[in-house]
């Protein structure tokens, strides 16, 4: 006999995230005659009434398009709206880690979700079974709200609340620790701008043949020529090293830059290898990428998605300029 929303009311595992709570469960309203744990025939409206009554302000849906059909929840977004909550679809492939689809959307979602959690709010996160994808994002959210929380501790917190099987794969567990939370601390923007002279005392080197050296505020004909060859009007010079200026081990930085490369490839963007080379000998050059194509808004989104204080944006005039993380203004205002 199929289990229903009446016979098996929705159970929401509560994961502490700062002052707020992340609720984790399987897909509301799913109809699964051949479910791994037995057949389901749930009701969307009933389940979302329970989520609303639990106190969620937002719903993060991590299933892919084909799963809406397979689980018979094509009206899921409509039911979220009807229940008075905000819906954010953030698709992740089953048994996998968040990719370019998730990270490219996350900065805009974070503007609403993270401040709400900091104010003691609640957000509901689900995938199909409520273990792998939902557990991974819940652990990552806990790290957003508690910067001192280690990835292993965040995962343990999720497993204690939901299931020892939550965060299912080694790759998902690694992702929680290797991808920096994108939310800056309060006053991070002011502190970063206080170091603006460091950005200006850096050569942004592109490893083309011949090499292109960029400086903030200095026109580069070589860059303009590269734009013309690629058929673009703009580019961004970005790294994934040392999120928010927090020095990380070289091994961590190398993995983070690999995540950035995969993100760009998944987004259909090419890139040239490079490095930010500080004047003098006090700091290690930061491996970086020049990405032809992104406009100012897309460059700002990349900056936020990879937790950088700033990126170097190069517009049609080929004069590099600093572009600060757009989340600084929100974090400084909300705390």
Coordinates of C-alpha atoms in Angstrom, one line a residue:
X1 CA 0.0 0.0 0.0
X2 CA 1.3 3.5 -0.9
X3 CA 2.2 5.8 1.9
X4 CA 0.5 9.2 1.8
X5 CA 0.8 12.6 3.3
X6 CA -1.9 11.6 5.8
X7 CA -0.5 8.2 6.7
X8 CA 3.1 9.5 6.9
X9 CA 3.1 13.3 7.6
X10 CA 6.1 15.1 6.3
X11 CA 9.0 14.9 8.7
X12 CA 11.4 17.9 8.6
X13 CA 14.8 17.5 10.0
X14 CA 16.0 20.7 11.6
X15 CA 19.6 21.7 11.1
X16 CA 20.9 24.7 13.1
X17 CA 22.4 27.4 10.9
X18 CA 23.5 30.3 13.0
X19 CA 20.3 31.8 14.6
X20 CA 18.1 30.1 12.0
X21 CA 17.1 26.6 11.0
X22 CA 17.5 24.7 7.7
X23 CA 14.7 22.1 7.2
X24 CA 15.7 19.0 5.3
X25 CA 13.4 16.4 3.8
X26 CA 12.5 14.4 0.7
X27 CA 10.5 15.8 -2.2
X28 CA 7.1 17.1 -1.1
X29 CA 4.1 15.6 -2.9
X30 CA 6.1 12.9 -4.6
X31 CA 4.4 10.0 -6.3
X32 CA 6.7 7.0 -6.5
X33 CA 5.1 3.6 -7.0
X34 CA 8.6 2.0 -7.1
X35 CA 10.4 4.1 -4.5
X36 CA 13.5 2.5 -3.0
X37 CA 11.9 2.5 0.5
X38 CA 8.4 1.5 -0.8
X39 CA 5.7 3.2 -2.8
X40 CA 4.7 6.9 -2.2
X41 CA 1.5 8.7 -3.2
X42 CA 1.9 12.1 -1.4
X43 CA -0.1 15.3 -1.9
X44 CA 1.7 18.5 -2.8
X45 CA -0.8 20.9 -1.1
X46 CA -0.8 18.9 2.2
X47 CA 3.0 18.7 2.3
X48 CA 3.5 22.4 1.6
X49 CA 0.9 23.3 4.2
X50 CA 3.1 21.4 6.7
X51 CA 6.2 23.2 5.5
X52 CA 4.5 26.6 5.8
X53 CA 3.3 25.7 9.3
X54 CA 6.8 24.7 10.2
X55 CA 7.8 28.3 9.4
X56 CA 9.8 28.2 6.2
X57 CA 10.1 31.5 4.3
X58 CA 11.9 30.0 1.3
X59 CA 12.0 26.6 -0.4
X60 CA 15.2 25.4 -2.2
X61 CA 14.4 22.7 -4.7
X62 CA 17.4 20.7 -5.9
X63 CA 15.8 18.2 -8.3
X64 CA 16.3 18.4 -12.1
X65 CA 13.6 19.0 -14.7
X66 CA 13.2 15.3 -15.5
X67 CA 12.6 14.5 -11.9
X68 CA 9.6 16.9 -11.7
X69 CA 7.9 14.6 -14.2
X70 CA 9.2 11.3 -12.7
X71 CA 7.9 12.3 -9.3
X72 CA 4.7 13.9 -10.6
X73 CA 5.4 17.2 -9.0
X74 CA 5.2 19.5 -12.0
X75 CA 3.1 22.0 -10.0
X76 CA 5.6 22.2 -7.1
X77 CA 6.5 25.8 -7.8
X78 CA 2.8 26.8 -7.9
X79 CA 2.1 25.1 -4.6
X80 CA 5.1 26.9 -3.0
X81 CA 3.6 30.2 -4.2
X82 CA 0.1 29.2 -3.0
X83 CA 1.5 28.5 0.5
X84 CA 3.0 32.0 0.6
X85 CA 6.7 31.0 0.4
X86 CA 9.5 32.0 -2.0
X87 CA 10.7 29.3 -4.4
X88 CA 14.2 28.9 -5.6
X89 CA 14.9 26.0 -8.1
X90 CA 18.6 25.1 -7.9
X91 CA 19.0 21.9 -9.9
X92 CA 21.8 19.4 -9.0
X93 CA 22.3 16.0 -10.6
X94 CA 21.4 13.1 -8.3
X95 CA 24.5 11.7 -6.5
X96 CA 26.5 14.7 -7.6
X97 CA 27.8 18.0 -6.3
X98 CA 26.4 21.4 -7.2
X99 CA 27.7 22.6 -10.5
X100 CA 27.6 25.8 -12.6
X101 CA 23.8 25.9 -12.6
X102 CA 23.7 26.1 -8.8
X103 CA 26.7 28.5 -8.3
X104 CA 25.6 30.9 -11.0
X105 CA 22.2 31.3 -9.3
X106 CA 23.4 31.2 -5.7
X107 CA 24.5 34.8 -5.1
X108 CA 21.0 36.1 -6.0
X109 CA 19.4 33.5 -3.8
X110 CA 21.9 34.2 -0.9
X111 CA 20.7 37.8 -0.8
X112 CA 17.4 36.6 0.6
X113 CA 18.2 33.3 2.2
X114 CA 21.3 34.1 4.3
X115 CA 20.1 37.3 5.9
X116 CA 16.8 35.6 6.8
X117 CA 18.6 32.8 8.5
X118 CA 20.8 35.3 10.4
X119 CA 17.6 36.9 11.7
X120 CA 16.4 33.5 13.0
X121 CA 14.4 32.5 10.0
X122 CA 13.8 29.1 8.4
X123 CA 14.4 27.7 5.0
X124 CA 13.3 24.3 3.6
X125 CA 15.7 22.3 1.4
X126 CA 14.8 19.2 -0.5
X127 CA 16.0 16.9 -3.3
X128 CA 14.3 13.6 -4.2
X129 CA 15.2 11.5 -1.1
X130 CA 16.4 14.3 1.2
X131 CA 19.8 12.8 1.8
X132 CA 22.6 13.5 -0.7
X133 CA 21.9 16.8 -2.4
X134 CA 19.8 18.3 0.3
X135 CA 22.2 17.2 3.0
X136 CA 25.1 18.7 1.1
X137 CA 23.5 22.1 0.7
X138 CA 22.2 22.1 4.3
X139 CA 25.8 21.5 5.6
X140 CA 27.1 24.3 3.3
X141 CA 24.4 26.7 4.5
X142 CA 25.4 26.0 8.1
X143 CA 28.9 27.0 7.1
X144 CA 27.5 30.3 5.6
X145 CA 26.0 31.2 9.0
X146 CA 28.9 29.9 11.2
X147 CA 32.3 30.7 9.5
X148 CA 34.2 28.9 12.2
X149 CA 32.3 25.7 11.7
X150 CA 34.5 23.0 10.0
X151 CA 33.0 21.1 7.1
X152 CA 33.2 17.8 9.0
X153 CA 31.3 19.3 11.9
X154 CA 28.6 20.7 9.6
X155 CA 28.2 17.3 7.9
X156 CA 27.9 15.6 11.3
X157 CA 25.3 18.1 12.3
X158 CA 23.2 17.3 9.3
X159 CA 23.6 13.5 9.8
X160 CA 22.5 13.8 13.4
X161 CA 19.4 15.6 12.4
X162 CA 18.4 13.8 9.2
X163 CA 20.2 10.4 8.8
X164 CA 23.6 8.9 9.0
X165 CA 23.4 8.4 5.3
X166 CA 23.0 12.2 4.6
X167 CA 25.7 13.7 2.4
X168 CA 25.9 10.4 0.5
X169 CA 29.1 10.5 -1.5
X170 CA 32.8 11.3 -0.8
X171 CA 32.6 14.0 -3.5
X172 CA 29.6 15.7 -1.8
X173 CA 31.5 15.7 1.6
X174 CA 34.6 17.1 -0.1
X175 CA 32.5 19.8 -1.8
X176 CA 31.2 21.1 1.5
X177 CA 34.8 21.8 2.6
X178 CA 36.3 22.8 -0.8
X179 CA 33.8 25.4 -2.0
X180 CA 33.9 28.5 0.2
X181 CA 30.6 29.9 1.4
X182 CA 29.9 33.0 -0.6
X183 CA 28.4 35.2 2.2
X184 CA 30.8 37.8 3.5
X185 CA 31.1 38.8 7.2
X186 CA 29.7 42.1 8.3
X187 CA 32.1 45.0 7.4
X188 CA 34.0 42.7 5.0
X189 CA 33.5 45.3 2.3
X190 CA 35.0 48.1 4.3
X191 CA 38.0 46.0 5.2
X192 CA 38.5 44.9 1.6
X193 CA 38.4 48.4 0.3
X194 CA 40.9 49.4 3.0
X195 CA 43.4 47.1 1.1
X196 CA 42.6 48.7 -2.3
X197 CA 46.3 49.8 -2.6
X198 CA 47.3 46.1 -2.6
X199 CA 45.1 45.4 -5.7
X200 CA 46.6 48.4 -7.4
X201 CA 50.1 47.2 -6.6
X202 CA 49.5 44.0 -8.5
X203 CA 50.2 43.0 -12.1
X204 CA 47.4 40.8 -13.6
X205 CA 49.3 38.6 -16.0
X206 CA 47.7 36.6 -18.8
X207 CA 49.8 33.7 -20.0
X208 CA 49.1 34.2 -23.7
X209 CA 51.8 34.4 -26.3
X210 CA 53.0 37.1 -26.0
X211 CA 52.1 37.6 -22.3
X212 CA 49.6 40.4 -21.5
X213 CA 50.3 42.4 -18.3
X214 CA 47.3 44.4 -16.9
X215 CA 47.3 47.1 -14.3
X216 CA 44.3 48.8 -12.7
X217 CA 43.4 52.0 -14.6
X218 CA 45.9 51.5 -17.4
X219 CA 44.6 50.9 -21.0
X220 CA 45.8 47.7 -22.6
X221 CA 45.9 47.6 -26.4
X222 CA 46.9 43.9 -26.2
X223 CA 43.7 43.2 -24.2
X224 CA 41.6 45.1 -26.7
X225 CA 43.1 43.1 -29.5
X226 CA 42.3 39.8 -27.6
X227 CA 38.7 41.0 -27.2
X228 CA 38.5 41.6 -30.9
X229 CA 39.9 38.2 -31.7
X230 CA 37.4 36.5 -29.4
X231 CA 34.5 38.6 -30.6
X232 CA 33.7 40.0 -27.2
X233 CA 33.5 43.5 -25.6
X234 CA 34.6 42.7 -22.1
X235 CA 36.4 40.2 -19.9
X236 CA 37.1 39.5 -16.2
X237 CA 40.3 38.5 -14.4
X238 CA 39.4 36.3 -11.5
X239 CA 40.8 33.7 -9.1
X240 CA 39.2 31.3 -6.6
X241 CA 42.2 31.5 -4.2
X242 CA 41.9 32.8 -0.6
X243 CA 38.2 33.6 -0.4
X244 CA 37.5 37.0 1.2
X245 CA 41.3 37.4 1.6
X246 CA 41.5 34.4 4.0
X247 CA 44.9 32.8 3.2
X248 CA 44.4 29.1 2.4
X249 CA 46.9 26.3 1.9
X250 CA 48.1 25.9 -1.7
X251 CA 46.4 22.5 -2.0
X252 CA 43.0 24.0 -1.1
X253 CA 43.5 26.9 -3.5
X254 CA 44.4 24.5 -6.3
X255 CA 41.2 22.6 -5.8
X256 CA 39.2 25.8 -5.6
X257 CA 40.6 27.0 -8.9
X258 CA 39.7 23.7 -10.5
X259 CA 36.1 24.2 -9.3
X260 CA 36.2 27.6 -11.1
X261 CA 37.6 26.1 -14.3
X262 CA 34.8 23.4 -14.3
X263 CA 32.2 26.1 -13.6
X264 CA 33.4 28.2 -16.5
X265 CA 33.4 25.2 -18.9
X266 CA 30.0 24.2 -17.8
X267 CA 28.8 27.7 -18.5
X268 CA 30.3 27.6 -22.0
X269 CA 33.0 30.1 -21.2
X270 CA 36.6 29.8 -22.3
X271 CA 39.5 31.2 -20.3
X272 CA 43.3 31.9 -20.4
X273 CA 45.5 30.9 -17.5
X274 CA 47.2 33.7 -15.6
X275 CA 48.3 35.0 -12.2
X276 CA 48.0 38.0 -10.0
X277 CA 51.6 39.0 -9.3
X278 CA 52.1 41.4 -6.4
X279 CA 54.8 44.1 -6.6
X280 CA 57.8 43.2 -4.5
X281 CA 58.3 39.7 -3.0
X282 CA 56.0 39.7 0.0
X283 CA 53.2 37.5 -1.3
X284 CA 52.8 34.5 -3.5
X285 CA 51.4 35.1 -7.0
X286 CA 47.7 33.9 -7.1
X287 CA 46.9 31.6 -10.0
X288 CA 44.0 33.2 -11.9
X289 CA 42.0 33.1 -15.1
X290 CA 41.2 35.7 -17.7
X291 CA 37.6 35.0 -18.9
X292 CA 36.6 36.7 -22.2
X293 CA 32.9 37.5 -22.6
X294 CA 31.2 38.3 -19.2
X295 CA 29.7 41.7 -19.0
X296 CA 29.8 43.8 -15.8
X297 CA 26.8 42.0 -14.2
X298 CA 28.1 38.6 -15.0
X299 CA 31.6 39.5 -13.7
X300 CA 30.1 40.7 -10.4
X301 CA 28.1 37.4 -10.2
X302 CA 31.3 35.4 -10.6
X303 CA 33.0 37.5 -8.0
X304 CA 30.2 36.7 -5.5
X305 CA 29.9 33.0 -6.5
X306 CA 33.6 32.4 -5.8
X307 CA 33.8 34.5 -2.6
X308 CA 36.3 37.1 -3.9
X309 CA 36.6 40.5 -2.4
X310 CA 37.0 41.9 -5.9
X311 CA 37.7 40.9 -9.5
X312 CA 39.3 42.9 -12.3
X313 CA 36.7 43.9 -14.9
X314 CA 37.8 44.9 -18.4
X315 CA 35.2 46.7 -20.4
X316 CA 35.1 47.9 -24.1
X317 CA 37.7 50.6 -23.3
X318 CA 40.2 47.8 -22.2
X319 CA 41.0 49.8 -19.0
X320 CA 41.0 47.3 -16.1
X321 CA 39.0 48.3 -13.1
X322 CA 38.3 46.8 -9.7
X323 CA 34.8 45.4 -9.3
X324 CA 33.9 44.8 -5.7
X325 CA 31.8 41.9 -4.5
X326 CA 28.1 42.9 -4.9
X327 CA 27.2 41.1 -1.7
X328 CA 29.2 43.4 0.5
X329 CA 26.5 46.1 0.4
X330 CA 23.9 43.6 1.5
X331 CA 26.1 42.1 4.3
X332 CA 27.1 45.5 5.6
X333 CA 23.5 46.6 5.7
X334 CA 22.0 43.4 7.2
X335 CA 25.0 42.0 9.2

